[in-house]
GROMACS .gro file of C-alpha atoms in nm:
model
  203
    1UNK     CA    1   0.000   0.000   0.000
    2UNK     CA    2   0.286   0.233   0.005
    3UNK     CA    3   0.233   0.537  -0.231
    4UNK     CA    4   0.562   0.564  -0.450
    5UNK     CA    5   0.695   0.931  -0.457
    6UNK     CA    6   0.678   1.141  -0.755
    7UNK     CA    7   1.005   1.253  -0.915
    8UNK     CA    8   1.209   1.563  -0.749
    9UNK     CA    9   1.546   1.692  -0.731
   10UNK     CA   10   1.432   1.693  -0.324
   11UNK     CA   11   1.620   1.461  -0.145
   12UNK     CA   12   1.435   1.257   0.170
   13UNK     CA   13   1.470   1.334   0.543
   14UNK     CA   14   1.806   1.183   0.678
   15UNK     CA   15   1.786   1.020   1.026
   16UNK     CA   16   2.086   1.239   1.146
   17UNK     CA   17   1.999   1.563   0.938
   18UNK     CA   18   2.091   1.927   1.116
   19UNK     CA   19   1.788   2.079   1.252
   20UNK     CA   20   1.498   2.177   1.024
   21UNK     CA   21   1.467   2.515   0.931
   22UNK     CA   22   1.204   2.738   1.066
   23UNK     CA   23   0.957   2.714   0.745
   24UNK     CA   24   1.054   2.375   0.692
   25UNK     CA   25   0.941   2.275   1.000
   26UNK     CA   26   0.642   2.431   1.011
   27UNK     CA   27   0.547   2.272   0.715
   28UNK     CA   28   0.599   1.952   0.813
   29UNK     CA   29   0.401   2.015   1.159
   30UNK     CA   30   0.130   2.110   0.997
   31UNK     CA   31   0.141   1.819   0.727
   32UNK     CA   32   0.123   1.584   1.080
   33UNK     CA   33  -0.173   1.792   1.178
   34UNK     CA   34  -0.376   1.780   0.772
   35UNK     CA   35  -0.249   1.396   0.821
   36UNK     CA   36  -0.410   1.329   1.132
   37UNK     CA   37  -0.751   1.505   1.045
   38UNK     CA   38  -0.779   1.371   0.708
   39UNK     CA   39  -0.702   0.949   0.842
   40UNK     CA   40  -0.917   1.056   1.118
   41UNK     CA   41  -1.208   1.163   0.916
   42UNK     CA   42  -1.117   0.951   0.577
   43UNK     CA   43  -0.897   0.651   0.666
   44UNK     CA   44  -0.534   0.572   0.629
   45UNK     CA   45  -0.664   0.587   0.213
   46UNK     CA   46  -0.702   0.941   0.249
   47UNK     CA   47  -0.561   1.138  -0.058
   48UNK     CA   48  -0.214   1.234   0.019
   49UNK     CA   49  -0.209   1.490  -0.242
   50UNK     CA   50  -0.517   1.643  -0.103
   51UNK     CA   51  -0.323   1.640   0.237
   52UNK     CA   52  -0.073   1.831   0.087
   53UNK     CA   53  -0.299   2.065  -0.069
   54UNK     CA   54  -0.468   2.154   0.247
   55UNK     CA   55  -0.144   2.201   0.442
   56UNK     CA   56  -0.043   2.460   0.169
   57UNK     CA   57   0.227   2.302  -0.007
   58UNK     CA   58   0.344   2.095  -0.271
   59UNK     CA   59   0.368   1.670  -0.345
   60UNK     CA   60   0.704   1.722  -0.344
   61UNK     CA   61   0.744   1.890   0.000
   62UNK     CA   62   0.518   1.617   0.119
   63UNK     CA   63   0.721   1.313   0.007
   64UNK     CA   64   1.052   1.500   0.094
   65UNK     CA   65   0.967   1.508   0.443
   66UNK     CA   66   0.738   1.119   0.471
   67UNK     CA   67   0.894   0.899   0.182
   68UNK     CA   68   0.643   0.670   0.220
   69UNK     CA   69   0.235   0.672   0.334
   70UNK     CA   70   0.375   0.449   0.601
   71UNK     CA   71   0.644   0.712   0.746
   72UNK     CA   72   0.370   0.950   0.740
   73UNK     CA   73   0.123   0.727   0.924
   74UNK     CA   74   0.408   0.655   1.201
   75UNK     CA   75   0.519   1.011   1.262
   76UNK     CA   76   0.112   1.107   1.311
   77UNK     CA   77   0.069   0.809   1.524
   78UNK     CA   78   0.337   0.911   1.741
   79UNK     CA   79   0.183   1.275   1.798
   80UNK     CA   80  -0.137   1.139   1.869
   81UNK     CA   81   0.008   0.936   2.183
   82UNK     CA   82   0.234   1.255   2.267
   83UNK     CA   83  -0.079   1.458   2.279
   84UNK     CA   84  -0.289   1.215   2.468
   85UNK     CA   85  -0.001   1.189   2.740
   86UNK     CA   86   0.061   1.579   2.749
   87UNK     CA   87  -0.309   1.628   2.794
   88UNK     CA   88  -0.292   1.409   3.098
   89UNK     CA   89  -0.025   1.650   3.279
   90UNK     CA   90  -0.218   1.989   3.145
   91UNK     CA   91  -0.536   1.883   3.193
   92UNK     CA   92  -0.451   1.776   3.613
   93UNK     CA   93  -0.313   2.110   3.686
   94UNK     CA   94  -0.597   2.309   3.538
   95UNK     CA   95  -0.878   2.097   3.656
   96UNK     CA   96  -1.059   1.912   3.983
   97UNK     CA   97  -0.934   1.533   3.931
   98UNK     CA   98  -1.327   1.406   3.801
   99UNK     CA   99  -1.338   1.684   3.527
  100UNK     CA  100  -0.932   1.667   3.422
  101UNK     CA  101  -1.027   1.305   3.375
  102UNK     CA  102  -1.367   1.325   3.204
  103UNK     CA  103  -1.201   1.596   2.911
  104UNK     CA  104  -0.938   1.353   2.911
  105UNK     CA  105  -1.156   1.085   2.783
  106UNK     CA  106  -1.303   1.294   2.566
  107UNK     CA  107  -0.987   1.334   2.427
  108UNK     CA  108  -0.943   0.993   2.368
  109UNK     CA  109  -1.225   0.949   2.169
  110UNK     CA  110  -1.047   1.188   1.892
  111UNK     CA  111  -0.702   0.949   1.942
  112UNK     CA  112  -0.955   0.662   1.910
  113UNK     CA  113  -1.043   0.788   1.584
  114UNK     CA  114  -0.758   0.847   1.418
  115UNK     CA  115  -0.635   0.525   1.504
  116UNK     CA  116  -0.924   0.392   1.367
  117UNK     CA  117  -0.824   0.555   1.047
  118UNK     CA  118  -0.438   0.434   1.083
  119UNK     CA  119  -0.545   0.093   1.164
  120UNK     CA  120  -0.461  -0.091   0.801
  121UNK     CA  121  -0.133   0.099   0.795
  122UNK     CA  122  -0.032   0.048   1.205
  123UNK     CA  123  -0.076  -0.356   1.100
  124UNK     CA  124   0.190  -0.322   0.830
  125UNK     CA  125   0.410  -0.120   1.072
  126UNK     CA  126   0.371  -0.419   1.310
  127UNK     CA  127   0.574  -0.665   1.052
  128UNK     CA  128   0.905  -0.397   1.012
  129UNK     CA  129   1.158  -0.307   1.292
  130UNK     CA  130   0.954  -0.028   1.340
  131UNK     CA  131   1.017   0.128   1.694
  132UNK     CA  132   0.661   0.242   1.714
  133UNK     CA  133   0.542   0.011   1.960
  134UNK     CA  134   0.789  -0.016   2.210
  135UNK     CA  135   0.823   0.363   2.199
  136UNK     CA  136   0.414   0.394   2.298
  137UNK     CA  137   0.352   0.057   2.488
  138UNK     CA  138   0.211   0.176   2.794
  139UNK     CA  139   0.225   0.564   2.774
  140UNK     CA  140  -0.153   0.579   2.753
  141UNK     CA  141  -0.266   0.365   3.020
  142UNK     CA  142  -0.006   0.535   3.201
  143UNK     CA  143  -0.139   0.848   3.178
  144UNK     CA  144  -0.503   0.731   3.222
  145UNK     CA  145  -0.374   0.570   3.514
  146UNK     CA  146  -0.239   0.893   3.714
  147UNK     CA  147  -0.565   1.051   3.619
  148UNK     CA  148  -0.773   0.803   3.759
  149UNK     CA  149  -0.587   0.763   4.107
  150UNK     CA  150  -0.594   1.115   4.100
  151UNK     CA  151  -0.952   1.169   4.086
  152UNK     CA  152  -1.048   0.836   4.347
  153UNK     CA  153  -0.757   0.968   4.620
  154UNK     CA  154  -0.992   1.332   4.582
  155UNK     CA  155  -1.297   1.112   4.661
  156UNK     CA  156  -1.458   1.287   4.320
  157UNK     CA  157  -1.477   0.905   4.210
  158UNK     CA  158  -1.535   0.585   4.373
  159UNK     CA  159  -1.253   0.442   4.545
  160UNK     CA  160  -1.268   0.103   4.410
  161UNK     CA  161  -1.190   0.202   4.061
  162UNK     CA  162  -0.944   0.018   3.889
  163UNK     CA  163  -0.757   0.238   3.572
  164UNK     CA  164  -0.726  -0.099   3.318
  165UNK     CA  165  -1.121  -0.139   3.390
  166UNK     CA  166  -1.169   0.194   3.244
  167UNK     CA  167  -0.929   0.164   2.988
  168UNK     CA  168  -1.107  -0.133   2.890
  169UNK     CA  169  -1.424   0.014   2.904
  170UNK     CA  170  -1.300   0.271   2.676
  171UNK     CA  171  -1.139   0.089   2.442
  172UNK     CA  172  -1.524  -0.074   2.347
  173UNK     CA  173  -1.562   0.284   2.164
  174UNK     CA  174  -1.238   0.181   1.910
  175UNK     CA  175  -1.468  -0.157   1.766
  176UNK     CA  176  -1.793  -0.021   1.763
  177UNK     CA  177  -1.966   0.048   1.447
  178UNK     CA  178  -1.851   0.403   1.239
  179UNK     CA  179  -2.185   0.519   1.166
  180UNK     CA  180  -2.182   0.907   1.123
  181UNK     CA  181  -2.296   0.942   1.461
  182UNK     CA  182  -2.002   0.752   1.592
  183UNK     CA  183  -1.824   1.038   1.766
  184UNK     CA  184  -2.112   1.222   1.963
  185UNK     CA  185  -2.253   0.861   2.033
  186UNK     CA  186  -1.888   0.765   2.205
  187UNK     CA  187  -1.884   1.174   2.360
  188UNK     CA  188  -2.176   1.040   2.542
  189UNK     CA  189  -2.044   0.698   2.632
  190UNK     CA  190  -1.780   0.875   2.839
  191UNK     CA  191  -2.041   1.080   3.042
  192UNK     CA  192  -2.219   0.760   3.136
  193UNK     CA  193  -1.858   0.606   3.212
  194UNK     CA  194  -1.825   0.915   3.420
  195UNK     CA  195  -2.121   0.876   3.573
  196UNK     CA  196  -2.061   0.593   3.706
  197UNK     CA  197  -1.744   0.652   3.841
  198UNK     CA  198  -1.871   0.938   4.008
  199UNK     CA  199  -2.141   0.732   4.193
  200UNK     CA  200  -2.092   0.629   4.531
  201UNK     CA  201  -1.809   0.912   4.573
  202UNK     CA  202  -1.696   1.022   4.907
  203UNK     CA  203  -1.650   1.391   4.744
   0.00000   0.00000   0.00000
């Protein structure tokens, strides 16, 4: 399934390369974010030259910086999980424990969808020496995990909770059908999650 790249005198991203400059770099971060939108919304098929259209710049810049459909599909996993995880820390200092956890989840619907949309592309990663997967094992259910203690040592949530039960529970969202409803559907799956986490609270 990997897209072959057109012909340019660009030459590929080097593992060791210097440091991106400024306007290269901002194209490529904003290539990630067209990327992750577009396999979010249209699947890991999605049209790379109509991702490279909507980020504002050429094929050629596109395939300079992701060789192949796979690269790309890698580099956009990767911020997906690095957002997730950073949400975790921003979301605990500006919120009580129950509601930095609930936007969390809502969160994780959107990474739930994109993988969704990565998921043909993620199994093809699995059969390389891709470091994907032991880079991200466990960074998510970390974070879930510190959110969840969190809000049951406030008493906002019951104090029997375990953080792989929710996990678990959340992860039902990633097989169910993808009607065109799927996303607010799942939105409201977390509130009744959070509902019942929240019943029975001390707080």
């Amino acid at each position: 399934m990997a897209d072959q790249p057109p012909e340019t005198d660009e030459k590929p991203e080097e593992p060791a390369q210097k440091p991106l400059r400024a306007d290269a770099k901002r194209n490529r971060d904003k290539l990630v974010e067209v990327a992750a939108q577009a396999f979010a919304s249209d699947g890991v098929d999605a049209s790379l030259e109509e991702i490279a259209k909507r980020a504002g710049v050429g094929i050629g810049t596109l395939y300079r910086h992701f060789p192949t459909r796979e690269h790309l599909v890698e580099v956009v996993y990767r911020r997906e999980v690095e957002g997730l995880c950073q949400a975790a820390d921003e979301l605990a200092r500006e919120h009580p424990a129950d509601v930095a956890l609930e936007l969390w989840m809502q969160r994780f619907v959107d990474y739930i969808a994109t993988k969704r949309g990565l998921a043909t592309s993620l199994r093809v990663l699995l059969t390389t020496n891709s470091t994907l997967f032991s880079d991200t094992s466990g960074r998510v259910s970390g974070a879930m995990r510190g959110l969840v203690e969190a809000a049951a040592a406030s008493g906002k949530i019951r104090a029997d909770v375990d953080a792989s039960d929710v996990l678990h529970a959340l992860g039902g969202i990633y097989s169910a059908p993808n009607t065109p409803d799927w996303r607010e559907r799942s939105g409201r799956l977390v509130k009744l999650l959070m509902d019942g986490l929240r019943f029975g609270a001390r707080g």
